CSV table of C-alpha atoms in Angstrom, one decimal:
chain,number,residue,atom,x,y,z
A,1,UNK,CA,18.5,1.4,23.7
A,2,UNK,CA,18.9,5.2,24.0
A,3,UNK,CA,21.6,5.2,21.4
A,4,UNK,CA,19.5,3.3,18.9
A,5,UNK,CA,16.4,5.4,19.6
A,6,UNK,CA,18.4,8.6,19.1
A,7,UNK,CA,19.9,7.4,15.8
A,8,UNK,CA,16.4,6.4,14.5
A,9,UNK,CA,15.0,9.8,15.6
A,10,UNK,CA,17.9,11.6,13.8
A,11,UNK,CA,17.1,9.6,10.7
A,12,UNK,CA,13.4,10.4,10.9
A,13,UNK,CA,14.2,14.1,11.3
A,14,UNK,CA,16.5,14.1,8.3
A,15,UNK,CA,13.8,12.4,6.1
A,16,UNK,CA,11.4,15.2,6.8
A,17,UNK,CA,13.4,17.3,4.3
A,18,UNK,CA,14.1,14.5,1.9
A,19,UNK,CA,13.9,15.6,-1.8
A,20,UNK,CA,15.3,12.4,-3.3
A,21,UNK,CA,12.3,11.9,-5.6
A,22,UNK,CA,9.3,13.9,-6.9
A,23,UNK,CA,7.0,12.5,-4.3
A,24,UNK,CA,8.1,15.1,-1.7
A,25,UNK,CA,6.2,17.7,-3.7
A,26,UNK,CA,2.8,16.3,-2.9
A,27,UNK,CA,3.2,14.3,0.3
A,28,UNK,CA,1.3,15.1,3.5
A,29,UNK,CA,3.6,13.4,5.9
A,30,UNK,CA,6.8,11.3,6.0
A,31,UNK,CA,5.7,8.0,7.4
A,32,UNK,CA,8.7,6.7,9.3
A,33,UNK,CA,9.2,3.5,11.4
A,34,UNK,CA,7.8,3.1,14.9
A,35,UNK,CA,8.3,0.7,17.7
A,36,UNK,CA,11.0,-0.8,19.9
A,37,UNK,CA,14.6,-0.1,18.8
A,38,UNK,CA,15.5,-3.5,20.3
A,39,UNK,CA,12.7,-5.4,18.6
A,40,UNK,CA,13.3,-9.1,17.7
A,41,UNK,CA,10.6,-8.8,15.0
A,42,UNK,CA,10.5,-6.1,12.3
A,43,UNK,CA,7.5,-5.8,10.1
A,44,UNK,CA,8.1,-4.1,6.7
A,45,UNK,CA,4.9,-3.1,5.0
A,46,UNK,CA,4.1,-1.5,1.6
A,47,UNK,CA,3.6,2.2,0.7
A,48,UNK,CA,1.7,4.0,3.5
A,49,UNK,CA,-2.0,4.3,3.0
A,50,UNK,CA,-4.4,7.1,3.7
A,51,UNK,CA,-4.7,6.8,7.5
A,52,UNK,CA,-0.9,6.5,7.8
A,53,UNK,CA,-0.5,9.6,5.6
A,54,UNK,CA,-2.9,11.6,7.8
A,55,UNK,CA,-1.3,10.5,11.1
A,56,UNK,CA,2.3,10.1,9.9
A,57,UNK,CA,2.6,6.7,11.6
A,58,UNK,CA,2.7,3.2,10.2
A,59,UNK,CA,-0.1,0.7,10.7
A,60,UNK,CA,-3.0,2.8,12.0
A,61,UNK,CA,-6.7,2.4,11.4
A,62,UNK,CA,-8.4,-1.0,11.0
A,63,UNK,CA,-5.3,-2.7,9.8
A,64,UNK,CA,-3.4,-1.5,12.8
A,65,UNK,CA,-6.1,-2.8,15.2
A,66,UNK,CA,-6.0,-6.2,13.5
A,67,UNK,CA,-2.2,-6.3,13.8
A,68,UNK,CA,-2.4,-5.5,17.5
A,69,UNK,CA,-5.0,-8.3,17.9
A,70,UNK,CA,-2.9,-10.9,16.0
A,71,UNK,CA,0.3,-10.0,17.9
A,72,UNK,CA,-1.5,-10.1,21.3
A,73,UNK,CA,-3.7,-13.2,20.8
A,74,UNK,CA,-1.4,-15.4,18.7
A,75,UNK,CA,2.2,-14.3,19.1
A,76,UNK,CA,1.7,-13.2,22.7
A,77,UNK,CA,3.5,-9.9,22.5
A,78,UNK,CA,2.4,-6.3,22.4
A,79,UNK,CA,2.8,-4.1,19.4
A,80,UNK,CA,5.2,-1.9,21.4
A,81,UNK,CA,7.8,-4.7,21.4
A,82,UNK,CA,8.1,-4.9,17.6
A,83,UNK,CA,9.3,-2.4,15.0
A,84,UNK,CA,7.2,-1.4,12.0
A,85,UNK,CA,8.6,0.2,8.8
A,86,UNK,CA,7.4,1.0,5.3
A,87,UNK,CA,9.2,0.3,2.0
A,88,UNK,CA,8.2,3.8,0.8
A,89,UNK,CA,8.2,6.5,3.4
A,90,UNK,CA,6.2,9.0,1.3
A,91,UNK,CA,2.6,8.2,0.4
A,92,UNK,CA,2.2,8.5,-3.4
A,93,UNK,CA,-0.5,11.0,-4.6
A,94,UNK,CA,-3.9,9.3,-4.8
A,95,UNK,CA,-2.4,6.0,-3.6
A,96,UNK,CA,-0.9,5.3,-7.0
A,97,UNK,CA,1.6,2.4,-7.2
A,98,UNK,CA,5.1,3.7,-6.6
A,99,UNK,CA,7.7,2.9,-9.3
A,100,UNK,CA,10.7,0.7,-8.7
A,101,UNK,CA,12.9,3.8,-9.0
A,102,UNK,CA,10.9,5.5,-6.3
A,103,UNK,CA,11.2,2.6,-4.0
A,104,UNK,CA,14.9,2.4,-4.6
A,105,UNK,CA,15.3,6.0,-3.4
A,106,UNK,CA,14.0,5.0,0.0
A,107,UNK,CA,15.6,1.6,0.2
A,108,UNK,CA,18.8,2.9,1.9
A,109,UNK,CA,16.7,4.3,4.8
A,110,UNK,CA,15.0,1.0,5.3
A,111,UNK,CA,18.3,-0.9,5.2
A,112,UNK,CA,19.7,1.6,7.8
A,113,UNK,CA,16.8,0.9,10.1
A,114,UNK,CA,17.4,-2.8,9.8
A,115,UNK,CA,21.1,-2.3,10.6
A,116,UNK,CA,20.4,-0.2,13.7
A,117,UNK,CA,17.7,-2.5,15.1
A,118,UNK,CA,19.2,-5.9,14.0
A,119,UNK,CA,16.0,-7.8,14.3
A,120,UNK,CA,16.0,-11.6,14.7
A,121,UNK,CA,13.5,-11.9,11.9
A,122,UNK,CA,12.0,-9.5,9.3
A,123,UNK,CA,8.4,-10.1,8.3
A,124,UNK,CA,7.7,-8.7,4.9
A,125,UNK,CA,4.0,-7.9,4.2
A,126,UNK,CA,3.6,-8.0,0.4
A,127,UNK,CA,5.4,-8.2,-2.9
A,128,UNK,CA,7.2,-4.8,-2.8
A,129,UNK,CA,8.6,-5.4,0.7
A,130,UNK,CA,9.8,-8.9,-0.1
A,131,UNK,CA,11.4,-7.9,-3.4
A,132,UNK,CA,13.1,-4.9,-1.7
A,133,UNK,CA,14.9,-7.1,0.8
A,134,UNK,CA,15.5,-10.3,-1.2
A,135,UNK,CA,16.4,-11.3,-4.7
A,136,UNK,CA,13.3,-13.4,-5.1
A,137,UNK,CA,10.8,-12.3,-7.8
A,138,UNK,CA,7.9,-14.7,-7.0
A,139,UNK,CA,4.8,-13.2,-5.5
A,140,UNK,CA,3.9,-13.2,-1.8
A,141,UNK,CA,1.3,-16.0,-2.3
A,142,UNK,CA,4.1,-18.4,-3.3
A,143,UNK,CA,6.7,-17.2,-0.8
A,144,UNK,CA,4.6,-16.7,2.3
A,145,UNK,CA,5.5,-18.9,5.3
A,146,UNK,CA,9.0,-19.6,4.1
A,147,UNK,CA,12.3,-18.5,5.6
A,148,UNK,CA,14.5,-16.7,3.1
A,149,UNK,CA,18.1,-15.7,3.8
A,150,UNK,CA,18.9,-12.1,2.9
A,151,UNK,CA,22.6,-11.6,3.7
A,152,UNK,CA,22.9,-12.1,7.5
A,153,UNK,CA,19.2,-11.4,8.0
A,154,UNK,CA,16.2,-13.8,7.9
A,155,UNK,CA,13.1,-12.7,6.0
A,156,UNK,CA,9.7,-14.3,6.5
A,157,UNK,CA,7.1,-13.2,3.9
A,158,UNK,CA,3.5,-13.1,5.0
A,159,UNK,CA,0.1,-11.7,4.0
A,160,UNK,CA,-0.5,-8.1,5.0
A,161,UNK,CA,-3.2,-8.0,7.7
A,162,UNK,CA,-5.2,-5.6,5.5
A,163,UNK,CA,-5.7,-8.5,3.1
A,164,UNK,CA,-8.1,-10.0,5.7
A,165,UNK,CA,-10.0,-6.8,5.8
A,166,UNK,CA,-10.4,-6.5,2.1
A,167,UNK,CA,-11.1,-10.3,1.6
A,168,UNK,CA,-12.8,-12.1,4.4
A,169,UNK,CA,-11.8,-15.5,2.9
A,170,UNK,CA,-8.1,-14.6,3.6
A,171,UNK,CA,-8.6,-14.1,7.3
A,172,UNK,CA,-7.6,-17.7,8.2
A,173,UNK,CA,-4.5,-17.4,5.9
A,174,UNK,CA,-3.4,-14.2,7.6
A,175,UNK,CA,-4.0,-15.9,11.0
A,176,UNK,CA,-2.0,-18.9,10.0
A,177,UNK,CA,0.9,-16.7,9.0
A,178,UNK,CA,1.0,-15.4,12.6
A,179,UNK,CA,0.6,-18.9,14.1
A,180,UNK,CA,3.7,-20.0,12.1
A,181,UNK,CA,5.6,-16.9,13.2
A,182,UNK,CA,4.9,-17.8,16.8
A,183,UNK,CA,6.0,-21.4,16.2
A,184,UNK,CA,9.2,-20.1,14.6
A,185,UNK,CA,10.0,-17.8,17.4
A,186,UNK,CA,9.4,-20.6,20.0
A,187,UNK,CA,11.6,-23.1,18.2
A,188,UNK,CA,15.3,-22.2,18.5
A,189,UNK,CA,16.4,-25.4,16.8
A,190,UNK,CA,14.2,-24.9,13.9
A,191,UNK,CA,15.3,-21.3,13.6
A,192,UNK,CA,19.0,-22.3,13.7
A,193,UNK,CA,18.4,-24.9,11.0
A,194,UNK,CA,16.6,-22.4,8.8
A,195,UNK,CA,19.2,-19.7,9.4
A,196,UNK,CA,22.4,-21.8,9.0
A,197,UNK,CA,25.0,-20.4,6.7
A,198,UNK,CA,24.5,-23.1,4.1
A,199,UNK,CA,20.8,-23.8,4.7
A,200,UNK,CA,18.5,-23.6,1.8
A,201,UNK,CA,15.2,-21.8,1.7
A,202,UNK,CA,12.9,-23.8,4.0
A,203,UNK,CA,9.1,-24.0,4.1
A,204,UNK,CA,7.8,-24.0,7.7
A,205,UNK,CA,5.2,-26.4,8.9
């Protein structure tokens, strides 16, 4: 674990001086990944928001508290046991939508985090994250709660917890995504079937 943690720390330090795109000129912080280097579950969110930019950490504020609650009460694990990353490490000025080109500049860093941690399952929280790691162009509403093969990795698209904060009617959908994640992790046979080399995309429960 020390080796993984050291490699992630070195990568985070290197990113502090990143000038791969114009966003570095106006950013406040570099929001790098955080969590366990040996995590079985890796969450990949969207571009960092205001609170993340201020603190330089992923998933803080109300969305972070909700994530903690869902992981603890439904999945039965603490946040410290998972790893959280962002598609785009630099928060765009005024929260504007990052372009595909800007996302691509940070994609190698995300892929390197995945390579180091080697999670059992990658949960993508939104369209940008899902499209960054898969070849699928459908929206998150259609793809959520399905297993998608992405090379040797297994991607599970789900609603971002912040969706439940912005739209109360989505709370049960967000909760159901975490219920299904728990069922998936507790069902080795199901996971093996979904992850088989020739297995098709598979809708869960």
